[in-house]
GROMACS .gro file of C-alpha atoms in nm:
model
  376
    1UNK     CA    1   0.000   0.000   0.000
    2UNK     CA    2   0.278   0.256   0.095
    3UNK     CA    3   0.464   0.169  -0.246
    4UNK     CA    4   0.171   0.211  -0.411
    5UNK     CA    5   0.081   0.523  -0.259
    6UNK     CA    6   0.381   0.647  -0.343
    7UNK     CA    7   0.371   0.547  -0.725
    8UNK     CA    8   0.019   0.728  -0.718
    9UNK     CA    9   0.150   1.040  -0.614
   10UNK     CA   10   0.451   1.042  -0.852
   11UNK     CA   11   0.193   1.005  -1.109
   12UNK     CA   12  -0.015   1.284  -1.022
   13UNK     CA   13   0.272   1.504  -1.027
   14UNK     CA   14   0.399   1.402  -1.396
   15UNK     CA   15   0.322   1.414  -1.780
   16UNK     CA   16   0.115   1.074  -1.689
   17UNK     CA   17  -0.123   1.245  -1.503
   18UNK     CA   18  -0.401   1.288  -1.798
   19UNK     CA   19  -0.367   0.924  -1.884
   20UNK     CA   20  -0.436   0.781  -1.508
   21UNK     CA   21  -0.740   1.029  -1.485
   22UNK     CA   22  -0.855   0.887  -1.762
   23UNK     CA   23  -0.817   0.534  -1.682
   24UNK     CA   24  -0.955   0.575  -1.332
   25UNK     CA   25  -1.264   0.865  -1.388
   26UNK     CA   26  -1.344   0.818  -1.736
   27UNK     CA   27  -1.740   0.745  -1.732
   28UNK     CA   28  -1.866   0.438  -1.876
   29UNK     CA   29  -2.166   0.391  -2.096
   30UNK     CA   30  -2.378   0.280  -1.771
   31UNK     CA   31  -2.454   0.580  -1.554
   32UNK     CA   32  -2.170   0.726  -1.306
   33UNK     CA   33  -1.971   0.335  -1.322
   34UNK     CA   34  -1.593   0.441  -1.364
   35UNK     CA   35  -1.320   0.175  -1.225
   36UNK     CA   36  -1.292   0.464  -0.948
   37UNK     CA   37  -1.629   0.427  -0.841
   38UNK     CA   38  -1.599   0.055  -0.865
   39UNK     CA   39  -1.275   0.057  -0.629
   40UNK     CA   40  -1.435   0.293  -0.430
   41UNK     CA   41  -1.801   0.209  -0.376
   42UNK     CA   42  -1.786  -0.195  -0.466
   43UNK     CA   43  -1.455  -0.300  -0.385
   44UNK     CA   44  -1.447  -0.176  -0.070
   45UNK     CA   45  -1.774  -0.286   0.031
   46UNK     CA   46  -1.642  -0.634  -0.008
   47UNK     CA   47  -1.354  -0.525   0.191
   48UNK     CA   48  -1.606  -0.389   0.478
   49UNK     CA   49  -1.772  -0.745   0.426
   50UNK     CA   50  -1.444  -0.878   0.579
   51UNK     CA   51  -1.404  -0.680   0.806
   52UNK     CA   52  -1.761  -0.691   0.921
   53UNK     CA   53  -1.721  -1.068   0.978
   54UNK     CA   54  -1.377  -1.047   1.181
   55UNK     CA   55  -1.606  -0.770   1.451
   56UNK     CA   56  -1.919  -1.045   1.367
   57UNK     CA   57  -1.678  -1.319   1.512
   58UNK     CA   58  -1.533  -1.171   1.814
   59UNK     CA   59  -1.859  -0.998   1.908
   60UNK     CA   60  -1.948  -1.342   1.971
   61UNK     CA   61  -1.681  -1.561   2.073
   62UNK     CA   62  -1.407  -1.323   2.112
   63UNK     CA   63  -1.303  -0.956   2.279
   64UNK     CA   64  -1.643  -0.792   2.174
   65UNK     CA   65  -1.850  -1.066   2.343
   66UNK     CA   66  -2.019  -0.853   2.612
   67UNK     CA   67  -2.153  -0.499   2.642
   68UNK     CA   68  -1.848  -0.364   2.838
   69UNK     CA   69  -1.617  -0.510   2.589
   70UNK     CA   70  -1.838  -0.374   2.262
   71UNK     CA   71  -1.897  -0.046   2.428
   72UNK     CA   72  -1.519   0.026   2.448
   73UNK     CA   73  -1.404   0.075   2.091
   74UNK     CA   74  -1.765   0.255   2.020
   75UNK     CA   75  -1.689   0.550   2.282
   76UNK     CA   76  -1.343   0.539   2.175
   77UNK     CA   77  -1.457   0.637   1.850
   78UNK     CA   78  -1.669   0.893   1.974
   79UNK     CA   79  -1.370   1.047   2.160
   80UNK     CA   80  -1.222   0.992   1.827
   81UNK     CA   81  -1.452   1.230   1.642
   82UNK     CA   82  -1.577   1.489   1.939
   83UNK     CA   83  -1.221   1.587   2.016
   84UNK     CA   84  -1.053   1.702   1.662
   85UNK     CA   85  -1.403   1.836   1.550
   86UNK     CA   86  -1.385   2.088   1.844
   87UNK     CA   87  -1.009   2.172   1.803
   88UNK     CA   88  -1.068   2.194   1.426
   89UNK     CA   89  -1.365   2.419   1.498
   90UNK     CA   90  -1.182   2.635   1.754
   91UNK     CA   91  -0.871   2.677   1.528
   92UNK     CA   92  -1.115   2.779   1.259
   93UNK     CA   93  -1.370   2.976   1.413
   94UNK     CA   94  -1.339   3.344   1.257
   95UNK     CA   95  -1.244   3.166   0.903
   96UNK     CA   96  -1.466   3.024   0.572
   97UNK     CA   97  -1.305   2.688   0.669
   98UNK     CA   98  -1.586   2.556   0.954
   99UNK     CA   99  -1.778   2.368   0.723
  100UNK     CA  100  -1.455   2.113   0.673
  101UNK     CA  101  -1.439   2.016   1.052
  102UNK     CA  102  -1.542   1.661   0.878
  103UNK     CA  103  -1.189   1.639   0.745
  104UNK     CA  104  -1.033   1.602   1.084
  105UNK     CA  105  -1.267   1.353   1.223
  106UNK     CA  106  -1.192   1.065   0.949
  107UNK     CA  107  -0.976   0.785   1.039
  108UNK     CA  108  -0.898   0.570   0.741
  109UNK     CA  109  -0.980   0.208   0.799
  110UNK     CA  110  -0.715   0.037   0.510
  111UNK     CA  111  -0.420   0.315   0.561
  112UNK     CA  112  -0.420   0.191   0.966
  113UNK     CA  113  -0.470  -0.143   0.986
  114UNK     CA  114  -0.206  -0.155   0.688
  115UNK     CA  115   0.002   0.042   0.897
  116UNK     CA  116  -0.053  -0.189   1.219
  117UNK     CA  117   0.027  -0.487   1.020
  118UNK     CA  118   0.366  -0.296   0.950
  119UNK     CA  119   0.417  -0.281   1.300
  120UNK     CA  120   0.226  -0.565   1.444
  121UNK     CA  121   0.551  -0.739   1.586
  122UNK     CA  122   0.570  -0.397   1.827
  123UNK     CA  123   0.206  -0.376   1.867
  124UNK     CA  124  -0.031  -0.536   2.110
  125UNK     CA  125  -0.203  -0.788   1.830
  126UNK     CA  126  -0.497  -0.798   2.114
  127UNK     CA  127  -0.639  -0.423   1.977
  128UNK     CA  128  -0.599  -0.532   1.589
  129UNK     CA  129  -0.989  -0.584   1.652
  130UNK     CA  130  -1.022  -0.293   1.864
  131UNK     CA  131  -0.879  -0.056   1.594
  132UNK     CA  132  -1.078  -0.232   1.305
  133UNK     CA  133  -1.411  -0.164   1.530
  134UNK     CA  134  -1.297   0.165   1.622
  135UNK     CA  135  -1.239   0.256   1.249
  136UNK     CA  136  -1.563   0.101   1.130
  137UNK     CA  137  -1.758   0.341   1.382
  138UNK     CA  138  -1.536   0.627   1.269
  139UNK     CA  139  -1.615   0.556   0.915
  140UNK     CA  140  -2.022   0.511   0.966
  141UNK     CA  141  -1.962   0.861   1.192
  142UNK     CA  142  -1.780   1.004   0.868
  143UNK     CA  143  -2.009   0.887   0.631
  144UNK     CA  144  -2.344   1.035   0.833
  145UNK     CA  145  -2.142   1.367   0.822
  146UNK     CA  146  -2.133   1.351   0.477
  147UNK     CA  147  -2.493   1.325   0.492
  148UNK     CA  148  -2.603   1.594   0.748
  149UNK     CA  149  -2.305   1.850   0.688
  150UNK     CA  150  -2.298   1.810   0.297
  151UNK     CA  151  -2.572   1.745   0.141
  152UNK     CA  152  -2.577   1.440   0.039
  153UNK     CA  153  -2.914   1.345  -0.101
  154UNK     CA  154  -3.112   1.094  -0.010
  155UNK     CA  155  -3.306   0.829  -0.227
  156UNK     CA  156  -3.624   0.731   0.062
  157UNK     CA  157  -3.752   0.444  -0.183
  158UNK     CA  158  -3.413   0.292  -0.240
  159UNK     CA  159  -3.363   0.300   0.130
  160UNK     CA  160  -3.688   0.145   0.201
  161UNK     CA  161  -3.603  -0.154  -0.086
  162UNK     CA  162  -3.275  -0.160   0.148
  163UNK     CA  163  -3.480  -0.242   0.435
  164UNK     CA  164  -3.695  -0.501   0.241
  165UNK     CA  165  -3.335  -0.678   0.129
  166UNK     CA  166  -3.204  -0.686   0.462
  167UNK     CA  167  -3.506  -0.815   0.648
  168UNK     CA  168  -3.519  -1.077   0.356
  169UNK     CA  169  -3.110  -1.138   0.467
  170UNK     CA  170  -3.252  -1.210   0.811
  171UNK     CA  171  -3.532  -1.426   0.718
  172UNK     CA  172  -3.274  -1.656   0.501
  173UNK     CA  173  -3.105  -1.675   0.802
  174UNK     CA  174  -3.319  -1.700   1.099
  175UNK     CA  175  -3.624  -1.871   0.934
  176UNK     CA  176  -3.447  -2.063   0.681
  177UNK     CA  177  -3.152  -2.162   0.816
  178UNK     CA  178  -3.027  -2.161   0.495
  179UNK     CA  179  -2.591  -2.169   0.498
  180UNK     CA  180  -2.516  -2.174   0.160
  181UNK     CA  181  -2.272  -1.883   0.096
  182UNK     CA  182  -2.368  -1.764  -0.288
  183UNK     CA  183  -2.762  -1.691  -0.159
  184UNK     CA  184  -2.605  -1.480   0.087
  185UNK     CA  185  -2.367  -1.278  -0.175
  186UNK     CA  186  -2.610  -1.293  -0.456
  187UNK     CA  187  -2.895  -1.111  -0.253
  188UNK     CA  188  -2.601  -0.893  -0.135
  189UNK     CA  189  -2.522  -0.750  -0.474
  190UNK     CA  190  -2.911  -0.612  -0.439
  191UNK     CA  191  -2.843  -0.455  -0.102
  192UNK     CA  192  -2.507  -0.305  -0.215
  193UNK     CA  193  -2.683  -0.161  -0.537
  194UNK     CA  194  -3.008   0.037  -0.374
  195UNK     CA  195  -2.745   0.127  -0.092
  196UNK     CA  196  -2.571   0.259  -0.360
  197UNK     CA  197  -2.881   0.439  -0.515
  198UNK     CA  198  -3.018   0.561  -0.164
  199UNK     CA  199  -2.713   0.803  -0.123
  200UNK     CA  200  -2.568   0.677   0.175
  201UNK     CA  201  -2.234   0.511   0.112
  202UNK     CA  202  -2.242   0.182  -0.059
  203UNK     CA  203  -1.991   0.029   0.182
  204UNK     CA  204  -2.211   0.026   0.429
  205UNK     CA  205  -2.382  -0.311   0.258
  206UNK     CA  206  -2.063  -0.466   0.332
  207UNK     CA  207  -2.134  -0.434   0.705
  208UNK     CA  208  -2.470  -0.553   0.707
  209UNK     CA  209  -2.472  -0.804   0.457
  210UNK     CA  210  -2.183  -0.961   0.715
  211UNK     CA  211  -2.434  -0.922   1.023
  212UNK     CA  212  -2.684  -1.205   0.849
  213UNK     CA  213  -2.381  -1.406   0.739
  214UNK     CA  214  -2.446  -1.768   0.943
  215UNK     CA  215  -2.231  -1.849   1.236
  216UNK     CA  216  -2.383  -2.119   1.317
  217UNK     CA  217  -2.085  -2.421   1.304
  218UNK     CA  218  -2.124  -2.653   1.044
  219UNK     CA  219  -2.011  -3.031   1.039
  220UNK     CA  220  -1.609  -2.987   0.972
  221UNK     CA  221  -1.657  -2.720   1.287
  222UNK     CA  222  -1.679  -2.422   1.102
  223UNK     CA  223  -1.907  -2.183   0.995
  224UNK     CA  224  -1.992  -2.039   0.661
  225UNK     CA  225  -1.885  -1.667   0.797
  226UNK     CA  226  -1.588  -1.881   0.912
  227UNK     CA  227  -1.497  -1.952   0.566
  228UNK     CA  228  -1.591  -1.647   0.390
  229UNK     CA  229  -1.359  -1.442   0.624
  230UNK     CA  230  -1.082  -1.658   0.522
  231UNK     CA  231  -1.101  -1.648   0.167
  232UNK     CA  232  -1.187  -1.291   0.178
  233UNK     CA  233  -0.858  -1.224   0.354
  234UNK     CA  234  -0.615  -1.246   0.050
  235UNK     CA  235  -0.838  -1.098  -0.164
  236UNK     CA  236  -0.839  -0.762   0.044
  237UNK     CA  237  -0.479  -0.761   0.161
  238UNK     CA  238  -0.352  -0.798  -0.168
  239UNK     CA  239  -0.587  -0.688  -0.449
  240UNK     CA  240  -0.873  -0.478  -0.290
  241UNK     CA  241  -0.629  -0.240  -0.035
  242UNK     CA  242  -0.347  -0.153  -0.307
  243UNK     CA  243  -0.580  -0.067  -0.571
  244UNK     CA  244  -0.788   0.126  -0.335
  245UNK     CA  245  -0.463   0.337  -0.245
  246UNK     CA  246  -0.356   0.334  -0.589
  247UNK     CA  247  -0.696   0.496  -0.686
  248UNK     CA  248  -0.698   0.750  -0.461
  249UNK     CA  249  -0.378   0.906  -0.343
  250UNK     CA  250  -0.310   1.089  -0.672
  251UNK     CA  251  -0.245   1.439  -0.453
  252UNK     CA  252  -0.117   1.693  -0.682
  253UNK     CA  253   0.193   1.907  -0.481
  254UNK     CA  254   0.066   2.228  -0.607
  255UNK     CA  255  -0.102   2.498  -0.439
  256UNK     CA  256  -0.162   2.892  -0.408
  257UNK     CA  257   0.024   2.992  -0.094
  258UNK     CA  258  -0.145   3.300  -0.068
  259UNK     CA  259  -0.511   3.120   0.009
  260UNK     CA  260  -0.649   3.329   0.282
  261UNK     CA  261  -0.623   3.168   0.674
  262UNK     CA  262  -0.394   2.884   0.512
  263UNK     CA  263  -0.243   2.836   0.884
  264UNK     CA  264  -0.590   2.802   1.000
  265UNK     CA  265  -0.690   2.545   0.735
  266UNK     CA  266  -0.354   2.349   0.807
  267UNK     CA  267  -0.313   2.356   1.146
  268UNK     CA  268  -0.688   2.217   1.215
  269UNK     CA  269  -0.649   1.929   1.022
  270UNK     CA  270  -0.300   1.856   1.101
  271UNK     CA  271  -0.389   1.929   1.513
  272UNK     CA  272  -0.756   1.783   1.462
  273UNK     CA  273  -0.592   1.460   1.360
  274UNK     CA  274  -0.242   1.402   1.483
  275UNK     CA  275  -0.336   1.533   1.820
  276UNK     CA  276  -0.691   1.531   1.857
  277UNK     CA  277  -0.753   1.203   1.705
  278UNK     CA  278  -0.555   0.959   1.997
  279UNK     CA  279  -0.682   1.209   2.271
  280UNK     CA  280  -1.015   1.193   2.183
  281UNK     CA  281  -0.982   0.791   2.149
  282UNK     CA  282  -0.761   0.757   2.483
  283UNK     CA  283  -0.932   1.036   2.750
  284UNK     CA  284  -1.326   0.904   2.623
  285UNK     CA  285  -1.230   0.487   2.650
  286UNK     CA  286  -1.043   0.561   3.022
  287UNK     CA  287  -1.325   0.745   3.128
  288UNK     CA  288  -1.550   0.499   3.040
  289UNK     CA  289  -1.362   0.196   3.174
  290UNK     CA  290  -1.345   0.410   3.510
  291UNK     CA  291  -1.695   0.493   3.520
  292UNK     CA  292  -1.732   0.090   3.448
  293UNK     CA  293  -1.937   0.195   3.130
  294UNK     CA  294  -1.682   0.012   2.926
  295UNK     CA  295  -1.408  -0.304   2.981
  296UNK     CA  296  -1.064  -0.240   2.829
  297UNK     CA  297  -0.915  -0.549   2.610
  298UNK     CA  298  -0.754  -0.811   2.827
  299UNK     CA  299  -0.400  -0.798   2.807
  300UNK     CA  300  -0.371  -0.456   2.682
  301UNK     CA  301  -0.196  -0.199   2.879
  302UNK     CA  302  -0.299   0.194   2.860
  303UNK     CA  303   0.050   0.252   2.663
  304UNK     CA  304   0.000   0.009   2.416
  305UNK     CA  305  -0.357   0.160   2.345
  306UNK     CA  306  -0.194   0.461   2.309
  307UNK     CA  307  -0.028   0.342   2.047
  308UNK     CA  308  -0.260   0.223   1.812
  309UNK     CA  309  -0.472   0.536   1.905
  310UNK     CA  310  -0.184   0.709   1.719
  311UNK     CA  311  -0.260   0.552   1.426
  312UNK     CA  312  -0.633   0.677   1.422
  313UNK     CA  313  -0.468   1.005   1.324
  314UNK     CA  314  -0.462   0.843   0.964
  315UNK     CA  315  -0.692   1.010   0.776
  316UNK     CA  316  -0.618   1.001   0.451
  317UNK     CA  317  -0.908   0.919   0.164
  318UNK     CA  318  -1.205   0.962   0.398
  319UNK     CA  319  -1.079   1.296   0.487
  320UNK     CA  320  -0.963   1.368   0.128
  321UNK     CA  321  -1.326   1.221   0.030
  322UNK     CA  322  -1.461   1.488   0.266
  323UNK     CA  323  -1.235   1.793   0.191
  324UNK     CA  324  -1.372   1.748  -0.178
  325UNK     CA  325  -1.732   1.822  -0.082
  326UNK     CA  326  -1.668   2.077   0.168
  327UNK     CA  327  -1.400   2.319  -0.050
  328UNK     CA  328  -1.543   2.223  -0.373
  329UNK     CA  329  -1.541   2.608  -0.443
  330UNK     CA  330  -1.154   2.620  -0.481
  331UNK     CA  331  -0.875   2.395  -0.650
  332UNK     CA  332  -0.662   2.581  -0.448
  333UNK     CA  333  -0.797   2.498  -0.092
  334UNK     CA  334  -0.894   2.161  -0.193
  335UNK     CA  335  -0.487   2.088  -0.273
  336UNK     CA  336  -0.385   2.257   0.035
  337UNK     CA  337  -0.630   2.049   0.247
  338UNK     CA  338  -0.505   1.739   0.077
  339UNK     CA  339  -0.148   1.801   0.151
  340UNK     CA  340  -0.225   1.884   0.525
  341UNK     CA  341  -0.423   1.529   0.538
  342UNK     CA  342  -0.090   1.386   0.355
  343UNK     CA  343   0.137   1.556   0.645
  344UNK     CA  344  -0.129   1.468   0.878
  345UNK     CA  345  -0.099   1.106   0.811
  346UNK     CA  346   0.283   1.099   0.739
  347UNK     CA  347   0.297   1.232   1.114
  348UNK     CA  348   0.049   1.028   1.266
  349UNK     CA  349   0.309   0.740   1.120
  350UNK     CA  350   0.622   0.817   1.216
  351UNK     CA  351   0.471   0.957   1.563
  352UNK     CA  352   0.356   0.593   1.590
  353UNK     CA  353   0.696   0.484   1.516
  354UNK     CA  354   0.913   0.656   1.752
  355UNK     CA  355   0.719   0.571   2.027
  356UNK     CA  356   0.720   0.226   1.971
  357UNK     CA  357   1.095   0.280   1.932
  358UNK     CA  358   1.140   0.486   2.272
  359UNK     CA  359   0.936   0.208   2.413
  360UNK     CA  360   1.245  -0.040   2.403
  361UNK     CA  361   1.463   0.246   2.544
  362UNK     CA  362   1.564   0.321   2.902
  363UNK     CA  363   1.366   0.604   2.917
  364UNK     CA  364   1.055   0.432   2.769
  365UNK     CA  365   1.135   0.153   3.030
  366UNK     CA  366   1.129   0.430   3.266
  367UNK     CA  367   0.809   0.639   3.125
  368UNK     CA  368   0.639   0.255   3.099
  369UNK     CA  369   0.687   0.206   3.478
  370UNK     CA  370   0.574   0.547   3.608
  371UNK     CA  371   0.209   0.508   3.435
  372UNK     CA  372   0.181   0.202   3.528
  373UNK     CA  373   0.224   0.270   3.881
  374UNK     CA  374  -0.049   0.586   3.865
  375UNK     CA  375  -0.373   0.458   3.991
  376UNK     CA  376  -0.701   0.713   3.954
   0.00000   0.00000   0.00000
């Protein structure tokens, strides 16, 4: 993903640029379909299908299985999202920028858990789930914003056939007990289309076609979500996640310096996210487990949630996604928000690594001790 990202850039900054916009946004003969919007809107619904059935799983047999244990990554999230919109806002109060406080509350889902499997040997491989729940919430948060804040319109009779679909999903399920696997995808592709058509985002079908996926264990002690997940997994790690970076990191370094409040623009994303991001996600999940609202992961210690709550600060093509819609009005301010959600990301990163690195150190050692000792 990172060498892809990388290539994708390079691109968008040389002679080849035409040709990959045409490749990638030329319009077919059928409606808006493009291979953007298929990367975008259908390939990453599959990928949501995954990771819908790894949270599906350990809601029920793993670290989600209780209310305490589900209700940590949710107010997590919320901290997640409450925090770097009110920085954002604050930093941004007097300027035309307020309407893009949705750029600093987007955590992207593929750029951190690609980034955690980087560093999984260093990371506590307990909170893989907790970040993949965390960044589902984020993303449903991001995704309503969209809605509310920009205008997205909304299709009320391709909703209600999405209702229809998924309460026929549940009947297959519950009433039927059917476990064949292709029913379950082939009434999917309905859900995912009037999703699609209702306005909301499309990869939203990914997460609730995986809710009325059976778990039920079959004879060789597995269950069809079992095996889905599992042949799902090398199909999103190595096709789905690099094109989706490949498709949409093409950030063009160019920009007019003299756009009015640029500091204010930049430094709200880049505090909203790099700083506001893990606070948010650390201060709302330790008040909660001290108000016994919410039950951190076993085996997880406050630093090494820190540390994956440094990754949330990743926002990359959500907030891109976002900064589109809400600076639409100017070239200019859309580039400069893109390269602030670039530097943004870049930071979260590297933040992420030297503190896994001063974590081996004496003074980490040190640091490590003196938090654990505190007691509130």
């Amino acid at each position: 993903m990172m060498v892809v990202t990388a290539i994708s850039i390079l691109i968008a900054n040389s002679p080849m640029k035409p040709f990959y916009d045409e490749v990638f946004h030329h319009r077919s003969i059928i409606s808006d379909f493009n291979l953007h919007m298929i990367i975008n809107d259908f390939f990453m619904a599959i990928f949501f299908l995954y990771v819908g059935l790894e949270i599906k799983k350990e809601m029920i047999e793993g670290t989600l299985s209780s209310f305490k244990k589900a209700s940590f990554p949710v107010i997590a999230s919320l901290g997640g999202v409450i925090v770097p919109a009110i920085i954002f806002m604050i930093i941004n109060r007097n300027t035309q920028y307020l309407p893009g406080v949705g750029v600093a509350i987007s955590t992207d889902i593929a750029f951190a858990i690609g980034i955690f499997m980087i560093f999984k040997s260093r990371l506590n491989q307990n909170l893989k789930i907790f970040l993949l729940s965390l960044a589902v919430v984020d993303d449903l948060i991001s995704i309503l914003a969209i809605v509310f804040l920009y205008s997205a319109k909304l299709n009320l009779s391709a909703l209600l056939i999405s209702g229809v679909i998924i309460l026929l999903l549940a009947g297959i399920n519950k009433i039927l007990k059917v476990d064949n696997v292709y029913i379950y995808l082939f009434v999917g592709l309905f859900l995912w289309y009037f999703v699609y058509c209702s306005g909301v985002h499309s990869t939203i079908s990914g997460v609730l076609l995986a809710a009325f996926i059976p778990s039920r264990k079959l004879g060789d002690g597995k269950s069809t979500a079992d095996k889905l997940e599992h042949k799902l997994e090398s199909i999103c790690n190595l096709i789905i996640l690099p094109l989706f970076a490949f498709a949409n990191t093409s950030i063009a370094i160019k920009f007019n310096l003299n756009v009015k409040d640029a500091y204010n623009l930049i430094m709200g994303i880049m505090c909203g996210l790099v700083i506001g991001k893990p606070l948010g996600v650390v201060s709302f999940s330790f008040i909660a487990t001290k108000l016994h609202i919410a039950e951190k992961p076993k085996n997880a210690s406050w630093i090494s949630i820190v540390e994956v709550a440094l990754l949330t600060g990743i926002g990359f093509t959500m907030s891109i996604f976002v900064a589109e819609l809400a600076f639409s009005y100017s070239e200019d301010v859309v580039n400069l928000a893109k390269l602030s959600i670039l530097a943004a990301s870049m930071t979260s990163i590297i933040l992420t690594e030297r503190v896994l690195s001063l974590k081996h150190t004496m003074i980490g050692t040190k640091i490590k001790r003196f938090i654990g000792s505190i007691h509130l």
